Coordinates of C-alpha atoms in Angstrom, one line a residue:
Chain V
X19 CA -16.9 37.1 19.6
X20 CA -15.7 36.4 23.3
X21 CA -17.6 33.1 22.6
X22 CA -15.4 32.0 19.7
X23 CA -11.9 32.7 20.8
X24 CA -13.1 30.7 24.7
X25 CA -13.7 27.8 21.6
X26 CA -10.7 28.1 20.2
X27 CA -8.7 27.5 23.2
X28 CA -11.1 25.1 24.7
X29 CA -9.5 22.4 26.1
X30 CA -9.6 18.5 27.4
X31 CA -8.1 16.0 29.5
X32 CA -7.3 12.8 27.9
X33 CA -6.2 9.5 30.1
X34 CA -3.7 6.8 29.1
X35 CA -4.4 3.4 30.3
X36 CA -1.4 3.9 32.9
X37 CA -3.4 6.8 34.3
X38 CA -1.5 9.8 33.0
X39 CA -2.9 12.7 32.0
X40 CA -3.2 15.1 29.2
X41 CA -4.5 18.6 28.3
X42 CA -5.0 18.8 24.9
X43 CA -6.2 22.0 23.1
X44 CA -9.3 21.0 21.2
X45 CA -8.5 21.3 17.3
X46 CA -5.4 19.2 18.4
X47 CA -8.2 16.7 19.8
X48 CA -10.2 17.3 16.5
X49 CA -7.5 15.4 14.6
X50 CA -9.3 12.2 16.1
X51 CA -12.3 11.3 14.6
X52 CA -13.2 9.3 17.6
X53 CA -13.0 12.4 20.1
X54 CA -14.6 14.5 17.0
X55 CA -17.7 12.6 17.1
X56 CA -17.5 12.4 21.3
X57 CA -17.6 16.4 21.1
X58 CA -19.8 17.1 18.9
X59 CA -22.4 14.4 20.4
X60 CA -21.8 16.2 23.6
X61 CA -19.7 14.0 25.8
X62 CA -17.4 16.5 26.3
X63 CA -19.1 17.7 29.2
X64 CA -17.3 14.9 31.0
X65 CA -14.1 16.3 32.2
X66 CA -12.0 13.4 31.5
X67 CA -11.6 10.9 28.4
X68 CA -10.0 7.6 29.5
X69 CA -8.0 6.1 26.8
X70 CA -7.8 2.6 28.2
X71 CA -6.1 1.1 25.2
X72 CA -3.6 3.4 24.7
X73 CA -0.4 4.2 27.0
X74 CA 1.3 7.5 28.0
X75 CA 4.5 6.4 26.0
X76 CA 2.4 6.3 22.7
X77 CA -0.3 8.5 23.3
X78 CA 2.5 11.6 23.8
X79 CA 3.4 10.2 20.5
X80 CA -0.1 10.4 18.9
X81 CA -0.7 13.7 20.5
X82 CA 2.6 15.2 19.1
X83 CA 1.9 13.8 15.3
X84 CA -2.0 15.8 16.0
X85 CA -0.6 19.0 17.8
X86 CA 2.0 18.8 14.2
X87 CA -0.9 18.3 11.8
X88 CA -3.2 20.7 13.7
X89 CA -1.1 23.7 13.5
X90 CA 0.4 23.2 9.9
X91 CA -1.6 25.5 7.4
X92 CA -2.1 23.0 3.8
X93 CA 0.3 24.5 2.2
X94 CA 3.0 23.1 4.3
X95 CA 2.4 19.3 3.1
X96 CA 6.5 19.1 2.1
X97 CA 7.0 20.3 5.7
X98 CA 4.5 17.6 7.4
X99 CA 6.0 14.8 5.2
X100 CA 9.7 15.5 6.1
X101 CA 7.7 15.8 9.5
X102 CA 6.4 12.3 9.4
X103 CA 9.7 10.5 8.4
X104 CA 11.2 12.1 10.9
X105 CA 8.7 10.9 13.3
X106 CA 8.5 7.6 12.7
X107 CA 12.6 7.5 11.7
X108 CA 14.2 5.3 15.0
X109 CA 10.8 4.0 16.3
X110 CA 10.8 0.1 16.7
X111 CA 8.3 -2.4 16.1
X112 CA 6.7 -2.5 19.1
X113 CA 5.9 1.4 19.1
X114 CA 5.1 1.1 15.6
X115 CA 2.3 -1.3 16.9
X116 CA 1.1 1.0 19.3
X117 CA 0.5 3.6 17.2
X118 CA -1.3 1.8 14.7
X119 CA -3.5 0.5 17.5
X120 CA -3.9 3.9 18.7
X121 CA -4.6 5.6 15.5
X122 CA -7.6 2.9 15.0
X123 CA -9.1 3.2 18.0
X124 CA -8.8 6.8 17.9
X125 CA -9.5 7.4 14.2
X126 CA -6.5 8.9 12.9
X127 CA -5.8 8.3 9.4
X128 CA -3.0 10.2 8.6
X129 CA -1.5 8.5 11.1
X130 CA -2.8 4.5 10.5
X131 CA -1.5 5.2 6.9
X132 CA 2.2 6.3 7.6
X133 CA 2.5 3.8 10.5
X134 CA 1.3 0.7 8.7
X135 CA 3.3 2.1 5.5
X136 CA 6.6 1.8 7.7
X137 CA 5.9 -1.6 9.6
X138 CA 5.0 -2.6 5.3
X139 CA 8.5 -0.7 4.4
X140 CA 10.3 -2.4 7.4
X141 CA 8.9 -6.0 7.1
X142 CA 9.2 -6.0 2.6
X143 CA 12.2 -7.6 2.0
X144 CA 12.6 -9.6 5.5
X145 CA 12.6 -13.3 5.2
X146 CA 9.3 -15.1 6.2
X147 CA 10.4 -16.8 9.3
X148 CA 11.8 -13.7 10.9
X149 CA 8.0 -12.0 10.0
X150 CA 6.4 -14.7 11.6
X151 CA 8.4 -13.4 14.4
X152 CA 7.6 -10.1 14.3
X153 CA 4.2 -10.8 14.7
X154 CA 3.6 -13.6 16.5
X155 CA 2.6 -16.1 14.3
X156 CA 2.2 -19.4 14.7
X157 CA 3.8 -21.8 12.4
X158 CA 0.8 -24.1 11.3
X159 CA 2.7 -25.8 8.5
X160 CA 4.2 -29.1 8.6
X161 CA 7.7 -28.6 7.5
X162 CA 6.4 -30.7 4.0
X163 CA 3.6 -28.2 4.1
X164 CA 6.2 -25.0 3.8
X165 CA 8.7 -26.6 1.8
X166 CA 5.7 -26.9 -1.1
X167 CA 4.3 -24.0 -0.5
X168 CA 7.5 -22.3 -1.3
X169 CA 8.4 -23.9 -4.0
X170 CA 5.1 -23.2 -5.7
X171 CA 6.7 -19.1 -5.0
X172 CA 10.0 -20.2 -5.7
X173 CA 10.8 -16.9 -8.1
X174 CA 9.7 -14.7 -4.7
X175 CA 12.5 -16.3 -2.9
X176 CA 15.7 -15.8 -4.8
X177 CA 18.2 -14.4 -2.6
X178 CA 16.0 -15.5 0.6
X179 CA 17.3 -18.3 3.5
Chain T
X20 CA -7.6 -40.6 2.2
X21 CA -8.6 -40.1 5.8
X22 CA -5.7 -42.1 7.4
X23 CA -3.4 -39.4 5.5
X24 CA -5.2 -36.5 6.5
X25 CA -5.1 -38.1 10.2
X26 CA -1.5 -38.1 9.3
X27 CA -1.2 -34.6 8.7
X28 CA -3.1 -33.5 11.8
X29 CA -0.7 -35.6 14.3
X30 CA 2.2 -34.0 12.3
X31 CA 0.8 -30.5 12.9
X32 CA -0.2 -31.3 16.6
X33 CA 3.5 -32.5 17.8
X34 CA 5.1 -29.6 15.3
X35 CA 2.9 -27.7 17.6
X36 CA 3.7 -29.2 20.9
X37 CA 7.1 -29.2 20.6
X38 CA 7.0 -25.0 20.1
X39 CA 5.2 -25.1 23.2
X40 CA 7.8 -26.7 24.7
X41 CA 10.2 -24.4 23.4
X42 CA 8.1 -21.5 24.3
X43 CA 8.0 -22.3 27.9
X44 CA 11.3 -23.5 28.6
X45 CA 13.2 -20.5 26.9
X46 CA 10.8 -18.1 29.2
X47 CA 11.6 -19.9 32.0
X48 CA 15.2 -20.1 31.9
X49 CA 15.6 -16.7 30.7
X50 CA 15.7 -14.2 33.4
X51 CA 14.3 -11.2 31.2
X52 CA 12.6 -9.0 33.7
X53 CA 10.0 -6.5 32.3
X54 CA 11.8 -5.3 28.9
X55 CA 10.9 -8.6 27.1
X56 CA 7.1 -8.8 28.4
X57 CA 6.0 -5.3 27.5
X58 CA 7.8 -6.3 24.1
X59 CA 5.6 -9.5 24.2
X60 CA 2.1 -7.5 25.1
X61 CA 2.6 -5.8 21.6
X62 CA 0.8 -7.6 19.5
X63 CA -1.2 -6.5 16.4
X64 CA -5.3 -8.1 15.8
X65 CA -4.7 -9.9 12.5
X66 CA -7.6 -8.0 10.9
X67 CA -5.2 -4.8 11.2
X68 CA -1.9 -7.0 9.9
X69 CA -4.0 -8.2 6.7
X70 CA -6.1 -4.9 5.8
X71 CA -3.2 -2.1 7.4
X72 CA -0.1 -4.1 6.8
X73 CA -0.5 -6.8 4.2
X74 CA -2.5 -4.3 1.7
X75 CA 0.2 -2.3 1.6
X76 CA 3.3 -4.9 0.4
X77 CA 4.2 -5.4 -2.8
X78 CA 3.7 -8.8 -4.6
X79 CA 6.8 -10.7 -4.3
X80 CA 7.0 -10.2 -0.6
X81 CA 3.6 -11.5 -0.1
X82 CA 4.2 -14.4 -2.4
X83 CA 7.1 -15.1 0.2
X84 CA 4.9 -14.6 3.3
X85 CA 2.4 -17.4 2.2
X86 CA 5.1 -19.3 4.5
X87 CA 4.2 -17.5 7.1
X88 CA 1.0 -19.7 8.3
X89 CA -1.9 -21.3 6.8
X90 CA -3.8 -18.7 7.6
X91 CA -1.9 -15.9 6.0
X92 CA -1.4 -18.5 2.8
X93 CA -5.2 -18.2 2.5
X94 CA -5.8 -14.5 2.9
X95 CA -3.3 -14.0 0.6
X96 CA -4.0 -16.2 -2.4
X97 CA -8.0 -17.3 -1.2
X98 CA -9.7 -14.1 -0.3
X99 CA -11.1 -12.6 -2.4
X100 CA -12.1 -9.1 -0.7
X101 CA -8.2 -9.0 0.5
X102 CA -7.3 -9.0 -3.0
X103 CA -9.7 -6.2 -4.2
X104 CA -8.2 -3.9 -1.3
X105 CA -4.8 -4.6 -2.5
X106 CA -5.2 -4.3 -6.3
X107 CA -7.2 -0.9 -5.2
X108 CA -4.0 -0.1 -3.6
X109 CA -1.7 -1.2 -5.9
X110 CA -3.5 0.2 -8.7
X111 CA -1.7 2.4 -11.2
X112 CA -3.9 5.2 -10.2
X113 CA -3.3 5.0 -6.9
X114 CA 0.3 3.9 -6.4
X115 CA 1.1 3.1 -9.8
X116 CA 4.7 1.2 -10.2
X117 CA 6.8 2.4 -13.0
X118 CA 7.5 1.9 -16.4
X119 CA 10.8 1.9 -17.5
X120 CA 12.0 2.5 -21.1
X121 CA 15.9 3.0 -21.3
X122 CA 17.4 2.4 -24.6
X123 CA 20.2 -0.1 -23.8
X124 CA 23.9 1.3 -25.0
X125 CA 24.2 -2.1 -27.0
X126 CA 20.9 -1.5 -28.5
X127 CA 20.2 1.8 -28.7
X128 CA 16.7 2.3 -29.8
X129 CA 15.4 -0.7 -28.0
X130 CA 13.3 -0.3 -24.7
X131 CA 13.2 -2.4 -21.9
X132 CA 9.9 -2.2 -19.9
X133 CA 7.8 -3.9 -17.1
X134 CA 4.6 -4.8 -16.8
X135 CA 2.4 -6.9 -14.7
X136 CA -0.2 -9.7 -15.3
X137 CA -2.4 -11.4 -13.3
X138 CA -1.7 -14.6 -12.5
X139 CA -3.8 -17.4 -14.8
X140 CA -6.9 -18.2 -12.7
X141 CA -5.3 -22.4 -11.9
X142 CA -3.0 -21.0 -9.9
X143 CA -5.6 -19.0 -7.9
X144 CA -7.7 -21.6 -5.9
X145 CA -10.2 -18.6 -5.0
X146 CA -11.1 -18.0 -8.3
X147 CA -10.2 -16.0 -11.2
X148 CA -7.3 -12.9 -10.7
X149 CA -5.8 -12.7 -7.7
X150 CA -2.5 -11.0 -7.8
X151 CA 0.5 -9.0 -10.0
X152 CA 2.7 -10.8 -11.2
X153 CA 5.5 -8.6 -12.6
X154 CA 7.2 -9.5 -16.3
X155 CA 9.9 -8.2 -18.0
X156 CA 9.3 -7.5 -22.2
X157 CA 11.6 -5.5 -24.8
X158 CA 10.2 -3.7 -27.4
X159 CA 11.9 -1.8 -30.0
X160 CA 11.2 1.9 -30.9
X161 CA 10.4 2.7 -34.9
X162 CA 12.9 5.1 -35.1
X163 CA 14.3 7.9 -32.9
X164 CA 14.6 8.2 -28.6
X165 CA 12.7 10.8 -28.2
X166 CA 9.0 9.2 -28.5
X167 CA 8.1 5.3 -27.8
X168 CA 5.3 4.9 -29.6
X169 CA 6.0 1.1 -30.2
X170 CA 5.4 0.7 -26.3
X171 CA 2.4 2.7 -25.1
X172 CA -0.5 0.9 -26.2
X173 CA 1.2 -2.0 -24.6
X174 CA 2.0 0.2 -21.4
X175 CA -0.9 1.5 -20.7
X176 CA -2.5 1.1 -17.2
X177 CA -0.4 -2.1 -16.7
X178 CA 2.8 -0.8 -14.5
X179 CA 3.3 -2.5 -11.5
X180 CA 6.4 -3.6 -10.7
X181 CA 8.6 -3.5 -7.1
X182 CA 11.3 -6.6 -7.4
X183 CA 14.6 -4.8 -6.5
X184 CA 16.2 -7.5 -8.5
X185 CA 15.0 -6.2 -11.3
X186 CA 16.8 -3.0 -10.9
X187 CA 20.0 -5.2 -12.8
X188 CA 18.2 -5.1 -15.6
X189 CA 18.2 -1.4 -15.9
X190 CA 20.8 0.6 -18.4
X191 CA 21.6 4.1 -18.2
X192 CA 20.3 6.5 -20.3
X193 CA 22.6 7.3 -23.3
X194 CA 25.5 9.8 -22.4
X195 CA 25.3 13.2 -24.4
X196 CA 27.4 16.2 -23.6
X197 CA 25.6 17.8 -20.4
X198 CA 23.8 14.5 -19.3
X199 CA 25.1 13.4 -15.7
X200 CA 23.8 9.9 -15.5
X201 CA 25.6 7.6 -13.6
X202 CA 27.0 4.0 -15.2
X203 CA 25.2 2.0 -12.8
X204 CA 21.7 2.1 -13.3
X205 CA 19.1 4.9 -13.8
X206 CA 15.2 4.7 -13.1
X207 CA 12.7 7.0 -14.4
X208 CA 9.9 7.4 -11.9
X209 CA 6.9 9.9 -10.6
X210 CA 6.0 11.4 -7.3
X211 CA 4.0 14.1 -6.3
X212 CA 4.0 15.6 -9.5
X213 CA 7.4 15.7 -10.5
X214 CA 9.1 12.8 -12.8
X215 CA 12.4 11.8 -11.4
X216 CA 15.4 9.8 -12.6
X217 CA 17.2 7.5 -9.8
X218 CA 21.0 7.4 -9.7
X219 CA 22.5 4.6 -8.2
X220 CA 20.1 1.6 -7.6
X221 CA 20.6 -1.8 -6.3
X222 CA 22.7 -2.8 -3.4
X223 CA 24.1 0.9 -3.4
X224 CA 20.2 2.4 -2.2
X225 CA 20.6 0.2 1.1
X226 CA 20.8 2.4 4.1
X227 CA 22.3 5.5 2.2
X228 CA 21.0 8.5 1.2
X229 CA 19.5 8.6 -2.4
X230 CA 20.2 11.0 -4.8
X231 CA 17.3 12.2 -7.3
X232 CA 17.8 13.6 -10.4
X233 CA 13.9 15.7 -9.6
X234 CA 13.5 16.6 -14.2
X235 CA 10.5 19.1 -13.9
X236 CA 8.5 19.1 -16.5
X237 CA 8.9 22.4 -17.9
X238 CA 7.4 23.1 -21.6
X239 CA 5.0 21.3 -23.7
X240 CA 6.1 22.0 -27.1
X241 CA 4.4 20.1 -30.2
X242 CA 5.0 16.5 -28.5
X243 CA 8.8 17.3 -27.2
X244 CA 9.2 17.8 -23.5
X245 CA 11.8 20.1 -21.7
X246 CA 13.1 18.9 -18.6
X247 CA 14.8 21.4 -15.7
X248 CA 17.4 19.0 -13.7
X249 CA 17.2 19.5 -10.4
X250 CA 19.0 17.6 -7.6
X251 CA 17.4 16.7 -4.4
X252 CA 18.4 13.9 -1.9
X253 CA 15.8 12.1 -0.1
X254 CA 16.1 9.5 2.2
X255 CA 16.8 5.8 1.3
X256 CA 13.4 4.3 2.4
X257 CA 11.4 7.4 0.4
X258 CA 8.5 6.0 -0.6
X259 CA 8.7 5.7 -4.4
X260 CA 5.8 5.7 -6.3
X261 CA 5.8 5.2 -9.8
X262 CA 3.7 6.2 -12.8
X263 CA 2.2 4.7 -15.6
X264 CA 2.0 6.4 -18.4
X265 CA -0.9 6.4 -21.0
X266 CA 0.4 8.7 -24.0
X267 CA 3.6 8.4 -25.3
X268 CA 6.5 8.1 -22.9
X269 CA 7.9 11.5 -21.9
X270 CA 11.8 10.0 -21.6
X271 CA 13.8 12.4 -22.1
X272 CA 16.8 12.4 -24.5
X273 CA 20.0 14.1 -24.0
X274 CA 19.1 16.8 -25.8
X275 CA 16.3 17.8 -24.0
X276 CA 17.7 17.5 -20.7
X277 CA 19.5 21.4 -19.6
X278 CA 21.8 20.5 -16.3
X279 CA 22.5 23.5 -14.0

């Protein structure tokens, strides 16, 4: 009995890359399915998990969407998608990419899936040449090259520079 | 034949020099301290841009991005296990896209629907279907609103349609005492259970608060359906799914719609 509730409220350290830390209670941790298969194969007797991918900036972020989803019984699924657009409402590109980084390297589904479903959202009706911006892509075409390409996809580009 | 391709490759190399150049002499004249670097460090692996990002856009915006790059040209249209993962995404089951059946005021018993296709296997270097390709068909209805059977078998599982475009092709609903559609355009769509009609499409949905007409489905009575209206307003970049339907289409007539 005294066993079960020193569980519940067992807790761990996480560390960003930029060497902050953070105590997160462990079925906030158990959103992860990186840290979920670190505790149950027993590395949790370390006392601190270094995150060296992730920064304090975007890991508060990730640990705030967990702590959210932890907490919210199932039958609150309106509550945690009103929750979601809310979280991700003002965030730019570049925390956007953070968190999808984050949530792969630390498993987190949920979170991938609304993430890369806002950078898709964001990026849909954007021309090309300002994508290839956003992500830092390099413009192998001759100008010939594009110009055929696009008119091959002409009917994709009405209304488009 | 080689001298061309020779051709093409000194092209590509001084296209790509002279970026460098650009590159280097904007960062060097710009005095951007560390705002624009941390900006720079973000940068997303391309196998998370193609199987997180690129998965999850519709058709016509990836038919634009081919511009992008080579590279993204040929994940795109070339590979193949790219386009299972986004037809598996796209599928009607999964995210469906909508059907839409609106009996035009000009001719009333008339539907106008979408549908996609794949595209015909020339087009598709890598072989066989690759992608949706949305269409546009009318069909005309025996007799009354109230069922489409003249459309379903041609319906069925095909929806997928996200061109905002097409949203100008879309006529209201007929007007019947206690119907509150607007003039401007009306969508019937699906998500999370609920069917809902969109007031106010087009240019009018951009960065403005949506109103949905939410019509619960509330009675099924020997093929007629009774709809509750209910309004909700959700925000402009909600993320509509739409349904495809595989019996006959539920659109409700004005009779059958009750508005509180």
């Amino acid at each position: 009995m005294a066993s079960s509730i020193e569980n519940n409220n067992e807790k761990l350290t996480l560390k960003s890359s930029d060497g902050e830390e953070f105590l997160v209670e462990k079925h906030v941790a158990l959103q992860s399915t990186l840290l979920q298969n670190m505790l149950d194969s027993d590395c949790s007797s370390a006392d601190v998990i270094p995150l060296p991918k992730i920064d304090a900036r975007t890991l508060a972020l990730v640990l705030g969407y967990c702590k959210k989803h932890a907490d919210a019984s199932s039958s609150k699924q309106g509550e945690l998608n009103s929750f979601d657009s809310e979280f991700l409402k003002d965030m730019d590109m570049g925390a956007l990419f953070n968190l999808v980084l984050a949530a792969n390297f630390m498993e987190i589904k949920g979170l991938l899936d609304i993430a890369a479903q806002k950078i898709a959202d964001t990026i849909k009706d954007k021309p090309h040449q300002e994508v290839r911006e956003i992500f830092h892509v390099e413009n192998d075409y001759t100008p010939e090259e594009e110009a055929a390409v696009r008119e091959e996809n002409r009917w994709a580009f009405e209304g488009f520079p | 034949m080689q001298d061309e391709q020779r051709g093409e490759e000194e092209k590509r190399q001084a296209i790509k020099e002279e970026k460098e150049k650009k590159i280097t002499g904007s960062s060097g004249s710009g005095g951007g301290g560390e705002v624009p670097k941390a900006a720079l460090a973000v940068e997303l692996p391309n196998e998370l841009v193609v199987l997180e990002v690129l998965t999850r856009l519709p058709v016509k915006s990836l038919m634009r991005f081919k511009c992008v790059s080579n590279l993204w040209r040929s994940t795109i249209s070339q590979d193949p296990s790219f386009s299972k993962i986004h037809r598996a995404w796209h599928s009607p089951s999964r995210a469906g896209g909508f059907s839409l059946h609106i009996p035009t005021p000009m001719t009333p018993y008339s539907l106008r629907c979408f549908y996609a296709t794949t595209l015909p296997s020339s087009s598709c270097p890598g072989g066989g279907e690759s992608v949706l390709l949305p269409h546009q068909f009318t069909a005309t209805a025996s007799n009354s609103c109230s069922k489409y059977n003249g459309a379903t078998d041609v319906v069925k599982g095909l929806f997928c349609l996200y061109a905002d475009e097409s949203f100008q092709e879309i006529y209201p609903p007929p007007k019947s005492s206690g119907s509150v559609y607007s003039e401007d355009g009306s969508l019937l769509l699906q998500f999370g259970g609920h069917f809902a009609l969109v007031r106010g499409l087009h240019s009018r949905l951009v960065k403005q608060e949506l109103k949905i007409w939410v019509l619960e489905l509330n009675k099924y009575k020997q093929g007629s359906y009774e709809w509750i209206n209910r309004i909700i307003e959700v925000p402009w970049d909600f993320p509509v799914r739409g349904c495809s339907f595989t019996g006959n289409l539920p659109l409700p007539t004005g009779d059958q719609i009750r508005s509180y």
